[in-house]
């Protein structure tokens, strides 16, 4: 009988996936197993995703990043989306979420899972109308579960399920009001369905059945934040916190069903609120791994939201977030192109690595020390090999080549590294003539 990662961990069993993650993280496998058993670490690994290179997310592990992509009604170039997939894997993204909501979603998803060593996530709610070929109001609660099962069978490693937007959460939302209302796509669709049909959220009402489906394939549930703030004005409000309380209760229920859990979080949020939000999530959701979108720390930078997100993501991960969803320069504007995806990945990788250094993750600082040593020695090829984007670094360097190839065109012969190296080596420094 197939066991989920958390089920095996509770029984004291070390799985092959745990062994792989322990080696990647340079952590004792028994420590890892114990954290998985407690739910503070997850290894999203669908039994049908055979191409997967497993990754751990959570307590004491390196901060992971996720890339969003997929086919939409306005942009459905399948080859371009696969180019984004290849780029994401090349740059070391640990997860890819397929948010396709148009056309041959099943075929695209199956090809993605077959080729991807990264974890694959989806939001089945996005696919419901197309998969079922029904309008939103006509879809039944059981229909929604059928879509989740279809994704699970395909090999998806984690699914975002907005189960916390129940009647209680909606009552709070209506009473307290918001500047930007509901900005979660899946959350808004469920809100509309609930209001049009008069029914409870099907993922909340049939949560046990949902967990049974996820358990069968070992799909991790990523409890979605339908009430995430879509503006700094709405952050940490009653709607967000009411939903988070519900997610904490649902976390324990999923663990009781031996289903791994992540919690999704904001959104837009001012800098001074981030630390407290990380602590509240860990407290209310029993230490479950926290997966955050940003947070974006200002609302006025369309075209540069990969930067606003990286600022918030670095702070969030420093104070407890475990998994960062990238944001591209195209956020709030259009579907990102390949270059946007690259910019988003790099910004998110920088944020994750900066946080790992701040948290003291074992080995995180080693590559920075190697880069600094290469800079001291003015070894440009080594610097490029250590850079997150060595190709771009080399292009910048070579676009304005210096006269002295041991320096760069910023300082030339006045390079501080060059000057200090010469003096420590017992050489004279001449700025007006060529040294031998």
GROMACS .gro file of N, CA and C in nm, residues 50-214:
model
  495
   50UNK      N    1   0.715   1.081  -1.210
   50UNK     CA    2   0.838   1.001  -1.211
   50UNK      C    3   0.963   1.081  -1.246
   51UNK      N    4   0.947   1.198  -1.310
   51UNK     CA    5   1.064   1.279  -1.347
   51UNK      C    6   1.110   1.370  -1.234
   52UNK      N    7   1.041   1.368  -1.122
   52UNK     CA    8   1.065   1.463  -1.014
   52UNK      C    9   1.200   1.442  -0.946
   53UNK      N   10   1.268   1.553  -0.919
   53UNK     CA   11   1.381   1.554  -0.827
   53UNK      C   12   1.331   1.616  -0.698
   54UNK      N   13   1.305   1.537  -0.594
   54UNK     CA   14   1.232   1.586  -0.477
   54UNK      C   15   1.301   1.702  -0.406
   55UNK      N   16   1.219   1.792  -0.353
   55UNK     CA   17   1.267   1.905  -0.273
   55UNK      C   18   1.186   1.913  -0.145
   56UNK      N   19   1.250   1.960  -0.040
   56UNK     CA   20   1.181   1.984   0.086
   56UNK      C   21   1.152   2.131   0.104
   57UNK      N   22   1.040   2.161   0.167
   57UNK     CA   23   1.000   2.298   0.195
   57UNK      C   24   0.964   2.307   0.343
   58UNK      N   25   1.028   2.399   0.413
   58UNK     CA   26   0.988   2.417   0.552
   58UNK      C   27   1.103   2.439   0.648
   59UNK      N   28   1.079   2.404   0.772
   59UNK     CA   29   1.166   2.437   0.885
   59UNK      C   30   1.312   2.399   0.864
   60UNK      N   31   1.401   2.497   0.872
   60UNK     CA   32   1.544   2.473   0.866
   60UNK      C   33   1.599   2.442   0.730
   61UNK      N   34   1.518   2.449   0.624
   61UNK     CA   35   1.564   2.417   0.489
   61UNK      C   36   1.581   2.544   0.407
   62UNK      N   37   1.652   2.532   0.297
   62UNK     CA   38   1.670   2.646   0.207
   62UNK      C   39   1.535   2.695   0.157
   63UNK      N   40   1.523   2.827   0.139
   63UNK     CA   41   1.401   2.886   0.086
   63UNK      C   42   1.386   2.849  -0.060
   64UNK      N   43   1.272   2.797  -0.097
   64UNK     CA   44   1.246   2.755  -0.234
   64UNK      C   45   1.166   2.861  -0.309
   65UNK      N   46   1.173   2.856  -0.444
   65UNK     CA   47   1.094   2.951  -0.523
   65UNK      C   48   1.005   2.878  -0.622
   66UNK      N   49   0.896   2.942  -0.657
   66UNK     CA   50   0.800   2.889  -0.753
   66UNK      C   51   0.783   2.985  -0.870
   67UNK      N   52   0.765   2.928  -0.989
   67UNK     CA   53   0.739   3.005  -1.112
   67UNK      C   54   0.598   2.975  -1.159
   68UNK      N   55   0.520   3.079  -1.186
   68UNK     CA   56   0.386   3.063  -1.243
   68UNK      C   57   0.392   3.076  -1.395
   69UNK      N   58   0.324   2.989  -1.465
   69UNK     CA   59   0.311   3.002  -1.611
   69UNK      C   60   0.185   2.930  -1.655
   70UNK      N   61   0.161   2.922  -1.785
   70UNK     CA   62   0.043   2.852  -1.834
   70UNK      C   63  -0.027   2.926  -1.946
   71UNK      N   64  -0.123   2.858  -2.004
   71UNK     CA   65  -0.196   2.907  -2.121
   71UNK      C   66  -0.318   2.987  -2.077
   72UNK      N   67  -0.339   3.103  -2.139
   72UNK     CA   68  -0.459   3.182  -2.112
   72UNK      C   69  -0.534   3.205  -2.243
   73UNK      N   70  -0.656   3.256  -2.231
   73UNK     CA   71  -0.738   3.279  -2.350
   73UNK      C   72  -0.678   3.380  -2.445
   74UNK      N   73  -0.607   3.480  -2.390
   74UNK     CA   74  -0.548   3.583  -2.475
   74UNK      C   75  -0.408   3.546  -2.526
   75UNK      N   76  -0.341   3.456  -2.456
   75UNK     CA   77  -0.205   3.416  -2.496
   75UNK      C   78  -0.194   3.265  -2.483
   76UNK      N   79  -0.198   3.196  -2.597
   76UNK     CA   80  -0.192   3.050  -2.590
   76UNK      C   81  -0.087   2.993  -2.686
   77UNK      N   82   0.035   3.040  -2.667
   77UNK     CA   83   0.149   2.990  -2.741
   77UNK      C   84   0.216   2.880  -2.658
   78UNK      N   85   0.187   2.755  -2.692
   78UNK     CA   86   0.234   2.643  -2.611
   78UNK      C   87   0.387   2.635  -2.610
   79UNK      N   88   0.451   2.660  -2.724
   79UNK     CA   89   0.597   2.651  -2.729
   79UNK      C   90   0.662   2.756  -2.641
   80UNK      N   91   0.604   2.876  -2.639
   80UNK     CA   92   0.661   2.981  -2.552
   80UNK      C   93   0.651   2.941  -2.405
   81UNK      N   94   0.540   2.876  -2.367
   81UNK     CA   95   0.526   2.833  -2.228
   81UNK      C   96   0.629   2.726  -2.193
   82UNK      N   97   0.658   2.636  -2.288
   82UNK     CA   98   0.760   2.535  -2.261
   82UNK      C   99   0.900   2.596  -2.259
   83UNK      N  100   0.920   2.704  -2.333
   83UNK     CA  101   1.048   2.776  -2.323
   83UNK      C  102   1.064   2.834  -2.182
   84UNK      N  103   0.954   2.884  -2.127
   84UNK     CA  104   0.957   2.934  -1.989
   84UNK      C  105   0.988   2.820  -1.891
   85UNK      N  106   0.931   2.703  -1.917
   85UNK     CA  107   0.957   2.587  -1.831
   85UNK      C  108   1.105   2.553  -1.832
   86UNK      N  109   1.163   2.545  -1.952
   86UNK     CA  110   1.305   2.508  -1.962
   86UNK      C  111   1.393   2.611  -1.893
   87UNK      N  112   1.360   2.739  -1.910
   87UNK     CA  113   1.436   2.845  -1.845
   87UNK      C  114   1.424   2.833  -1.692
   88UNK      N  115   1.305   2.806  -1.643
   88UNK     CA  116   1.283   2.794  -1.499
   88UNK      C  117   1.369   2.684  -1.439
   89UNK      N  118   1.375   2.571  -1.507
   89UNK     CA  119   1.455   2.459  -1.457
   89UNK      C  120   1.604   2.492  -1.466
   90UNK      N  121   1.646   2.555  -1.576
   90UNK     CA  122   1.787   2.592  -1.592
   90UNK      C  123   1.834   2.688  -1.483
   91UNK      N  124   1.746   2.779  -1.440
   91UNK     CA  125   1.784   2.876  -1.337
   91UNK      C  126   1.759   2.824  -1.196
   92UNK      N  127   1.717   2.700  -1.185
   92UNK     CA  128   1.709   2.638  -1.053
   92UNK      C  129   1.580   2.661  -0.976
   93UNK      N  130   1.471   2.698  -1.043
   93UNK     CA  131   1.343   2.708  -0.974
   93UNK      C  132   1.301   2.569  -0.927
   94UNK      N  133   1.263   2.560  -0.802
   94UNK     CA  134   1.228   2.428  -0.747
   94UNK      C  135   1.085   2.386  -0.779
   95UNK      N  136   1.000   2.482  -0.817
   95UNK     CA  137   0.860   2.448  -0.843
   95UNK      C  138   0.806   2.532  -0.959
   96UNK      N  139   0.711   2.474  -1.029
   96UNK     CA  140   0.642   2.542  -1.139
   96UNK      C  141   0.493   2.520  -1.119
   97UNK      N  142   0.417   2.628  -1.117
   97UNK     CA  143   0.272   2.616  -1.111
   97UNK      C  144   0.213   2.639  -1.249
   98UNK      N  145   0.138   2.541  -1.296
   98UNK     CA  146   0.067   2.552  -1.422
   98UNK      C  147  -0.071   2.613  -1.395
   99UNK      N  148  -0.087   2.738  -1.434
   99UNK     CA  149  -0.213   2.809  -1.409
   99UNK      C  150  -0.298   2.817  -1.536
  100UNK      N  151  -0.279   2.723  -1.627
  100UNK     CA  152  -0.353   2.724  -1.753
  100UNK      C  153  -0.504   2.723  -1.730
  101UNK      N  154  -0.572   2.804  -1.810
  101UNK     CA  155  -0.719   2.807  -1.798
  101UNK      C  156  -0.786   2.814  -1.936
  102UNK      N  157  -0.714   2.765  -2.038
  102UNK     CA  158  -0.767   2.774  -2.174
  102UNK      C  159  -0.711   2.660  -2.258
  103UNK      N  160  -0.794   2.607  -2.347
  103UNK     CA  161  -0.745   2.512  -2.446
  103UNK      C  162  -0.712   2.375  -2.390
  104UNK      N  163  -0.607   2.314  -2.443
  104UNK     CA  164  -0.571   2.176  -2.411
  104UNK      C  165  -0.491   2.172  -2.281
  105UNK      N  166  -0.556   2.205  -2.170
  105UNK     CA  167  -0.484   2.214  -2.043
  105UNK      C  168  -0.431   2.079  -1.999
  106UNK      N  169  -0.508   1.973  -2.021
  106UNK     CA  170  -0.463   1.840  -1.977
  106UNK      C  171  -0.338   1.797  -2.052
  107UNK      N  172  -0.336   1.818  -2.183
  107UNK     CA  173  -0.220   1.779  -2.264
  107UNK      C  174  -0.096   1.858  -2.222
  108UNK      N  175  -0.112   1.988  -2.206
  108UNK     CA  176   0.000   2.073  -2.163
  108UNK      C  177   0.053   2.027  -2.027
  109UNK      N  178  -0.040   2.002  -1.933
  109UNK     CA  179  -0.001   1.963  -1.798
  109UNK      C  180   0.071   1.829  -1.799
  110UNK      N  181   0.022   1.734  -1.878
  110UNK     CA  182   0.086   1.603  -1.882
  110UNK      C  183   0.227   1.612  -1.939
  111UNK      N  184   0.244   1.688  -2.045
  111UNK     CA  185   0.378   1.706  -2.102
  111UNK      C  186   0.471   1.776  -2.003
  112UNK      N  187   0.417   1.873  -1.931
  112UNK     CA  188   0.495   1.945  -1.832
  112UNK      C  189   0.544   1.851  -1.722
  113UNK      N  190   0.455   1.768  -1.672
  113UNK     CA  191   0.491   1.674  -1.565
  113UNK      C  192   0.591   1.570  -1.615
  114UNK      N  193   0.573   1.524  -1.738
  114UNK     CA  194   0.662   1.422  -1.794
  114UNK      C  195   0.805   1.474  -1.810
  115UNK      N  196   0.820   1.606  -1.836
  115UNK     CA  197   0.954   1.660  -1.862
  115UNK      C  198   1.018   1.728  -1.742
  116UNK      N  199   0.941   1.761  -1.640
  116UNK     CA  200   0.990   1.850  -1.536
  116UNK      C  201   1.047   1.776  -1.416
  117UNK      N  202   1.170   1.812  -1.380
  117UNK     CA  203   1.228   1.763  -1.256
  117UNK      C  204   1.185   1.848  -1.138
  118UNK      N  205   1.128   1.966  -1.166
  118UNK     CA  206   1.077   2.053  -1.060
  118UNK      C  207   0.939   2.007  -1.016
  119UNK      N  208   0.902   2.043  -0.893
  119UNK     CA  209   0.767   2.016  -0.845
  119UNK      C  210   0.666   2.089  -0.932
  120UNK      N  211   0.551   2.028  -0.953
  120UNK     CA  212   0.444   2.090  -1.032
  120UNK      C  213   0.323   2.113  -0.943
  121UNK      N  214   0.273   2.236  -0.948
  121UNK     CA  215   0.152   2.271  -0.876
  121UNK      C  216   0.045   2.322  -0.971
  122UNK      N  217  -0.080   2.313  -0.929
  122UNK     CA  218  -0.190   2.365  -1.009
  122UNK      C  219  -0.295   2.425  -0.917
  123UNK      N  220  -0.389   2.498  -0.978
  123UNK     CA  221  -0.508   2.546  -0.907
  123UNK      C  222  -0.628   2.486  -0.983
  124UNK      N  223  -0.677   2.370  -0.940
  124UNK     CA  224  -0.785   2.303  -1.015
  124UNK      C  225  -0.906   2.392  -1.042
  125UNK      N  226  -0.931   2.487  -0.953
  125UNK     CA  227  -1.045   2.578  -0.971
  125UNK      C  228  -1.036   2.652  -1.104
  126UNK      N  229  -0.914   2.688  -1.146
  126UNK     CA  230  -0.897   2.761  -1.272
  126UNK      C  231  -0.942   2.677  -1.392
  127UNK      N  232  -0.927   2.547  -1.377
  127UNK     CA  233  -0.949   2.455  -1.490
  127UNK      C  234  -1.092   2.401  -1.495
  128UNK      N  235  -1.170   2.433  -1.392
  128UNK     CA  236  -1.299   2.367  -1.377
  128UNK      C  237  -1.394   2.392  -1.494
  129UNK      N  238  -1.408   2.518  -1.536
  129UNK     CA  239  -1.504   2.551  -1.641
  129UNK      C  240  -1.467   2.480  -1.772
  130UNK      N  241  -1.339   2.488  -1.809
  130UNK     CA  242  -1.295   2.425  -1.933
  130UNK      C  243  -1.299   2.274  -1.927
  131UNK      N  244  -1.254   2.217  -1.816
  131UNK     CA  245  -1.249   2.071  -1.803
  131UNK      C  246  -1.390   2.011  -1.805
  132UNK      N  247  -1.482   2.074  -1.734
  132UNK     CA  248  -1.618   2.021  -1.722
  132UNK      C  249  -1.709   2.066  -1.836
  133UNK      N  250  -1.665   2.170  -1.908
  133UNK     CA  251  -1.746   2.229  -2.015
  133UNK      C  252  -1.884   2.270  -1.962
  134UNK      N  253  -1.881   2.332  -1.845
  134UNK     CA  254  -2.001   2.386  -1.782
  134UNK      C  255  -1.974   2.530  -1.741
  135UNK      N  256  -2.079   2.612  -1.741
  135UNK     CA  257  -2.062   2.746  -1.688
  135UNK      C  258  -2.053   2.737  -1.536
  136UNK      N  259  -1.995   2.839  -1.475
  136UNK     CA  260  -1.962   2.835  -1.332
  136UNK      C  261  -2.082   2.798  -1.245
  137UNK      N  262  -2.195   2.863  -1.268
  137UNK     CA  263  -2.312   2.841  -1.183
  137UNK      C  264  -2.365   2.699  -1.193
  138UNK      N  265  -2.338   2.630  -1.305
  138UNK     CA  266  -2.391   2.494  -1.327
  138UNK      C  267  -2.305   2.386  -1.264
  139UNK      N  268  -2.185   2.420  -1.221
  139UNK     CA  269  -2.093   2.321  -1.165
  139UNK      C  270  -2.141   2.280  -1.026
  140UNK      N  271  -2.135   2.150  -0.999
  140UNK     CA  272  -2.175   2.100  -0.867
  140UNK      C  273  -2.052   2.080  -0.779
  141UNK      N  274  -2.079   2.061  -0.650
  141UNK     CA  275  -1.970   2.039  -0.556
  141UNK      C  276  -1.888   1.916  -0.595
  142UNK      N  277  -1.955   1.810  -0.634
  142UNK     CA  278  -1.885   1.687  -0.673
  142UNK      C  279  -1.804   1.707  -0.801
  143UNK      N  280  -1.854   1.796  -0.889
  143UNK     CA  281  -1.779   1.828  -1.011
  143UNK      C  282  -1.642   1.884  -0.976
  144UNK      N  283  -1.639   1.974  -0.880
  144UNK     CA  284  -1.512   2.035  -0.841
  144UNK      C  285  -1.413   1.929  -0.793
  145UNK      N  286  -1.462   1.832  -0.718
  145UNK     CA  287  -1.375   1.725  -0.670
  145UNK      C  288  -1.324   1.639  -0.785
  146UNK      N  289  -1.406   1.622  -0.889
  146UNK     CA  290  -1.362   1.546  -1.007
  146UNK      C  291  -1.242   1.613  -1.074
  147UNK      N  292  -1.243   1.744  -1.079
  147UNK     CA  293  -1.132   1.817  -1.141
  147UNK      C  294  -1.005   1.798  -1.058
  148UNK      N  295  -1.017   1.806  -0.926
  148UNK     CA  296  -0.902   1.783  -0.839
  148UNK      C  297  -0.844   1.644  -0.863
  149UNK      N  298  -0.932   1.545  -0.872
  149UNK     CA  299  -0.886   1.407  -0.893
  149UNK      C  300  -0.816   1.392  -1.028
  150UNK      N  301  -0.867   1.461  -1.130
  150UNK     CA  302  -0.803   1.454  -1.262
  150UNK      C  303  -0.662   1.510  -1.256
  151UNK      N  304  -0.644   1.619  -1.185
  151UNK     CA  305  -0.509   1.678  -1.170
  151UNK      C  306  -0.419   1.584  -1.090
  152UNK      N  307  -0.472   1.527  -0.984
  152UNK     CA  308  -0.392   1.438  -0.900
  152UNK      C  309  -0.344   1.316  -0.978
  153UNK      N  310  -0.432   1.257  -1.058
  153UNK     CA  311  -0.395   1.140  -1.137
  153UNK      C  312  -0.284   1.171  -1.236
  154UNK      N  313  -0.285   1.293  -1.288
  154UNK     CA  314  -0.184   1.332  -1.388
  154UNK      C  315  -0.044   1.334  -1.329
  155UNK      N  316  -0.034   1.362  -1.200
  155UNK     CA  317   0.097   1.363  -1.136
  155UNK      C  318   0.134   1.495  -1.071
  156UNK      N  319   0.036   1.582  -1.050
  156UNK     CA  320   0.061   1.712  -0.987
  156UNK      C  321   0.106   1.691  -0.842
  157UNK      N  322   0.209   1.763  -0.800
  157UNK     CA  323   0.267   1.743  -0.667
  157UNK      C  324   0.197   1.822  -0.558
  158UNK      N  325   0.145   1.940  -0.592
  158UNK     CA  326   0.069   2.016  -0.493
  158UNK      C  327  -0.041   2.094  -0.564
  159UNK      N  328  -0.152   2.113  -0.493
  159UNK     CA  329  -0.265   2.187  -0.549
  159UNK      C  330  -0.305   2.298  -0.454
  160UNK      N  331  -0.333   2.414  -0.512
  160UNK     CA  332  -0.388   2.523  -0.433
  160UNK      C  333  -0.539   2.505  -0.424
  161UNK      N  334  -0.588   2.495  -0.302
  161UNK     CA  335  -0.731   2.478  -0.277
  161UNK      C  336  -0.776   2.588  -0.181
  162UNK      N  337  -0.870   2.669  -0.225
  162UNK     CA  338  -0.920   2.780  -0.142
  162UNK      C  339  -1.034   2.729  -0.054
  163UNK      N  340  -0.999   2.652   0.047
  163UNK     CA  341  -1.100   2.591   0.134
  163UNK      C  342  -1.139   2.681   0.251
  164UNK      N  343  -1.063   2.786   0.275
  164UNK     CA  344  -1.088   2.871   0.392
  164UNK      C  345  -1.188   2.982   0.369
  165UNK      N  346  -1.232   3.001   0.244
  165UNK     CA  347  -1.331   3.105   0.215
  165UNK      C  348  -1.470   3.044   0.232
  166UNK      N  349  -1.509   3.025   0.357
  166UNK     CA  350  -1.640   2.967   0.387
  166UNK      C  351  -1.739   3.077   0.422
  167UNK      N  352  -1.857   3.039   0.466
  167UNK     CA  353  -1.961   3.137   0.497
  167UNK      C  354  -1.915   3.237   0.604
  168UNK      N  355  -1.843   3.187   0.704
  168UNK     CA  356  -1.794   3.273   0.811
  168UNK      C  357  -1.698   3.379   0.755
  169UNK      N  358  -1.606   3.336   0.669
  169UNK     CA  359  -1.510   3.428   0.610
  169UNK      C  360  -1.580   3.533   0.525
  170UNK      N  361  -1.678   3.490   0.446
  170UNK     CA  362  -1.750   3.583   0.360
  170UNK      C  363  -1.831   3.684   0.441
  171UNK      N  364  -1.890   3.639   0.551
  171UNK     CA  365  -1.963   3.732   0.638
  171UNK      C  366  -1.870   3.841   0.690
  172UNK      N  367  -1.750   3.802   0.730
  172UNK     CA  368  -1.652   3.899   0.777
  172UNK      C  369  -1.615   3.997   0.666
  173UNK      N  370  -1.592   3.943   0.546
  173UNK     CA  371  -1.558   4.026   0.430
  173UNK      C  372  -1.667   4.130   0.402
  174UNK      N  373  -1.790   4.087   0.404
  174UNK     CA  374  -1.901   4.178   0.373
  174UNK      C  375  -1.919   4.284   0.481
  175UNK      N  376  -1.897   4.247   0.605
  175UNK     CA  377  -1.919   4.341   0.714
  175UNK      C  378  -1.807   4.445   0.725
  176UNK      N  379  -1.684   4.404   0.699
  176UNK     CA  380  -1.571   4.495   0.723
  176UNK      C  381  -1.528   4.572   0.600
  177UNK      N  382  -1.561   4.523   0.482
  177UNK     CA  383  -1.533   4.589   0.354
  177UNK      C  384  -1.382   4.606   0.332
  178UNK      N  385  -1.348   4.630   0.204
  178UNK     CA  386  -1.208   4.640   0.163
  178UNK      C  387  -1.194   4.741   0.051
  179UNK      N  388  -1.072   4.791   0.035
  179UNK     CA  389  -1.045   4.882  -0.076
  179UNK      C  390  -1.041   4.804  -0.208
  180UNK      N  391  -0.975   4.687  -0.208
  180UNK     CA  392  -0.959   4.611  -0.332
  180UNK      C  393  -1.034   4.478  -0.332
  181UNK      N  394  -1.125   4.460  -0.239
  181UNK     CA  395  -1.212   4.341  -0.236
  181UNK      C  396  -1.134   4.211  -0.243
  182UNK      N  397  -1.176   4.115  -0.328
  182UNK     CA  398  -1.110   3.985  -0.340
  182UNK      C  399  -1.025   3.985  -0.466
  183UNK      N  400  -0.895   3.967  -0.453
  183UNK     CA  401  -0.806   3.971  -0.570
  183UNK      C  402  -0.755   3.832  -0.609
  184UNK      N  403  -0.783   3.731  -0.529
  184UNK     CA  404  -0.748   3.594  -0.565
  184UNK      C  405  -0.843   3.546  -0.675
  185UNK      N  406  -0.786   3.499  -0.786
  185UNK     CA  407  -0.870   3.452  -0.897
  185UNK      C  408  -0.958   3.334  -0.852
  186UNK      N  409  -0.894   3.233  -0.790
  186UNK     CA  410  -0.970   3.119  -0.743
  186UNK      C  411  -1.069   3.158  -0.635
  187UNK      N  412  -1.027   3.248  -0.545
  187UNK     CA  413  -1.115   3.293  -0.438
  187UNK      C  414  -1.237   3.367  -0.491
  188UNK      N  415  -1.216   3.451  -0.592
  188UNK     CA  416  -1.328   3.528  -0.647
  188UNK      C  417  -1.427   3.436  -0.719
  189UNK      N  418  -1.375   3.332  -0.787
  189UNK     CA  419  -1.464   3.238  -0.855
  189UNK      C  420  -1.548   3.160  -0.754
  190UNK      N  421  -1.486   3.117  -0.644
  190UNK     CA  422  -1.562   3.046  -0.541
  190UNK      C  423  -1.663   3.138  -0.474
  191UNK      N  424  -1.623   3.262  -0.448
  191UNK     CA  425  -1.715   3.360  -0.390
  191UNK      C  426  -1.837   3.376  -0.481
  192UNK      N  427  -1.812   3.391  -0.612
  192UNK     CA  428  -1.922   3.406  -0.707
  192UNK      C  429  -2.011   3.282  -0.708
  193UNK      N  430  -1.949   3.163  -0.709
  193UNK     CA  431  -2.026   3.038  -0.711
  193UNK      C  432  -2.113   3.026  -0.586
  194UNK      N  433  -2.056   3.059  -0.470
  194UNK     CA  434  -2.130   3.049  -0.345
  194UNK      C  435  -2.247   3.147  -0.342
  195UNK      N  436  -2.223   3.268  -0.391
  195UNK     CA  437  -2.330   3.368  -0.391
  195UNK      C  438  -2.439   3.334  -0.492
  196UNK      N  439  -2.400   3.281  -0.608
  196UNK     CA  440  -2.499   3.249  -0.710
  196UNK      C  441  -2.582   3.126  -0.674
  197UNK      N  442  -2.520   3.027  -0.608
  197UNK     CA  443  -2.590   2.902  -0.577
  197UNK      C  444  -2.649   2.900  -0.437
  198UNK      N  445  -2.596   2.984  -0.349
  198UNK     CA  446  -2.640   2.981  -0.210
  198UNK      C  447  -2.579   2.869  -0.129
  199UNK      N  448  -2.481   2.799  -0.185
  199UNK     CA  449  -2.419   2.684  -0.119
  199UNK      C  450  -2.291   2.722  -0.045
  200UNK      N  451  -2.249   2.633   0.044
  200UNK     CA  452  -2.120   2.648   0.112
  200UNK      C  453  -2.008   2.615   0.015
  201UNK      N  454  -1.890   2.666   0.041
  201UNK     CA  455  -1.772   2.633  -0.039
  201UNK      C  456  -1.758   2.481  -0.048
  202UNK      N  457  -1.759   2.424  -0.169
  202UNK     CA  458  -1.754   2.277  -0.181
  202UNK      C  459  -1.626   2.217  -0.124
  203UNK      N  460  -1.515   2.291  -0.134
  203UNK     CA  461  -1.388   2.239  -0.083
  203UNK      C  462  -1.386   2.239   0.070
  204UNK      N  463  -1.467   2.325   0.130
  204UNK     CA  464  -1.481   2.327   0.276
  204UNK      C  465  -1.583   2.222   0.320
  205UNK      N  466  -1.696   2.219   0.251
  205UNK     CA  467  -1.804   2.127   0.288
  205UNK      C  468  -1.762   1.981   0.272
  206UNK      N  469  -1.684   1.951   0.166
  206UNK     CA  470  -1.642   1.814   0.138
  206UNK      C  471  -1.491   1.797   0.158
  207UNK      N  472  -1.442   1.860   0.262
  207UNK     CA  473  -1.297   1.863   0.285
  207UNK      C  474  -1.241   1.723   0.310
  208UNK      N  475  -1.313   1.641   0.381
  208UNK     CA  476  -1.264   1.505   0.408
  208UNK      C  477  -1.250   1.425   0.278
  209UNK      N  478  -1.349   1.435   0.190
  209UNK     CA  479  -1.342   1.366   0.061
  209UNK      C  480  -1.226   1.420  -0.023
  210UNK      N  481  -1.207   1.551  -0.018
  210UNK     CA  482  -1.093   1.612  -0.087
  210UNK      C  483  -0.962   1.554  -0.037
  211UNK      N  484  -0.947   1.544   0.095
  211UNK     CA  485  -0.824   1.490   0.152
  211UNK      C  486  -0.803   1.343   0.113
  212UNK      N  487  -0.911   1.269   0.100
  212UNK     CA  488  -0.898   1.128   0.058
  212UNK      C  489  -0.839   1.119  -0.083
  213UNK      N  490  -0.881   1.208  -0.172
  213UNK     CA  491  -0.826   1.211  -0.308
  213UNK      C  492  -0.677   1.244  -0.304
  214UNK      N  493  -0.643   1.346  -0.228
  214UNK     CA  494  -0.503   1.390  -0.222
  214UNK      C  495  -0.415   1.283  -0.158
   0.00000   0.00000   0.00000
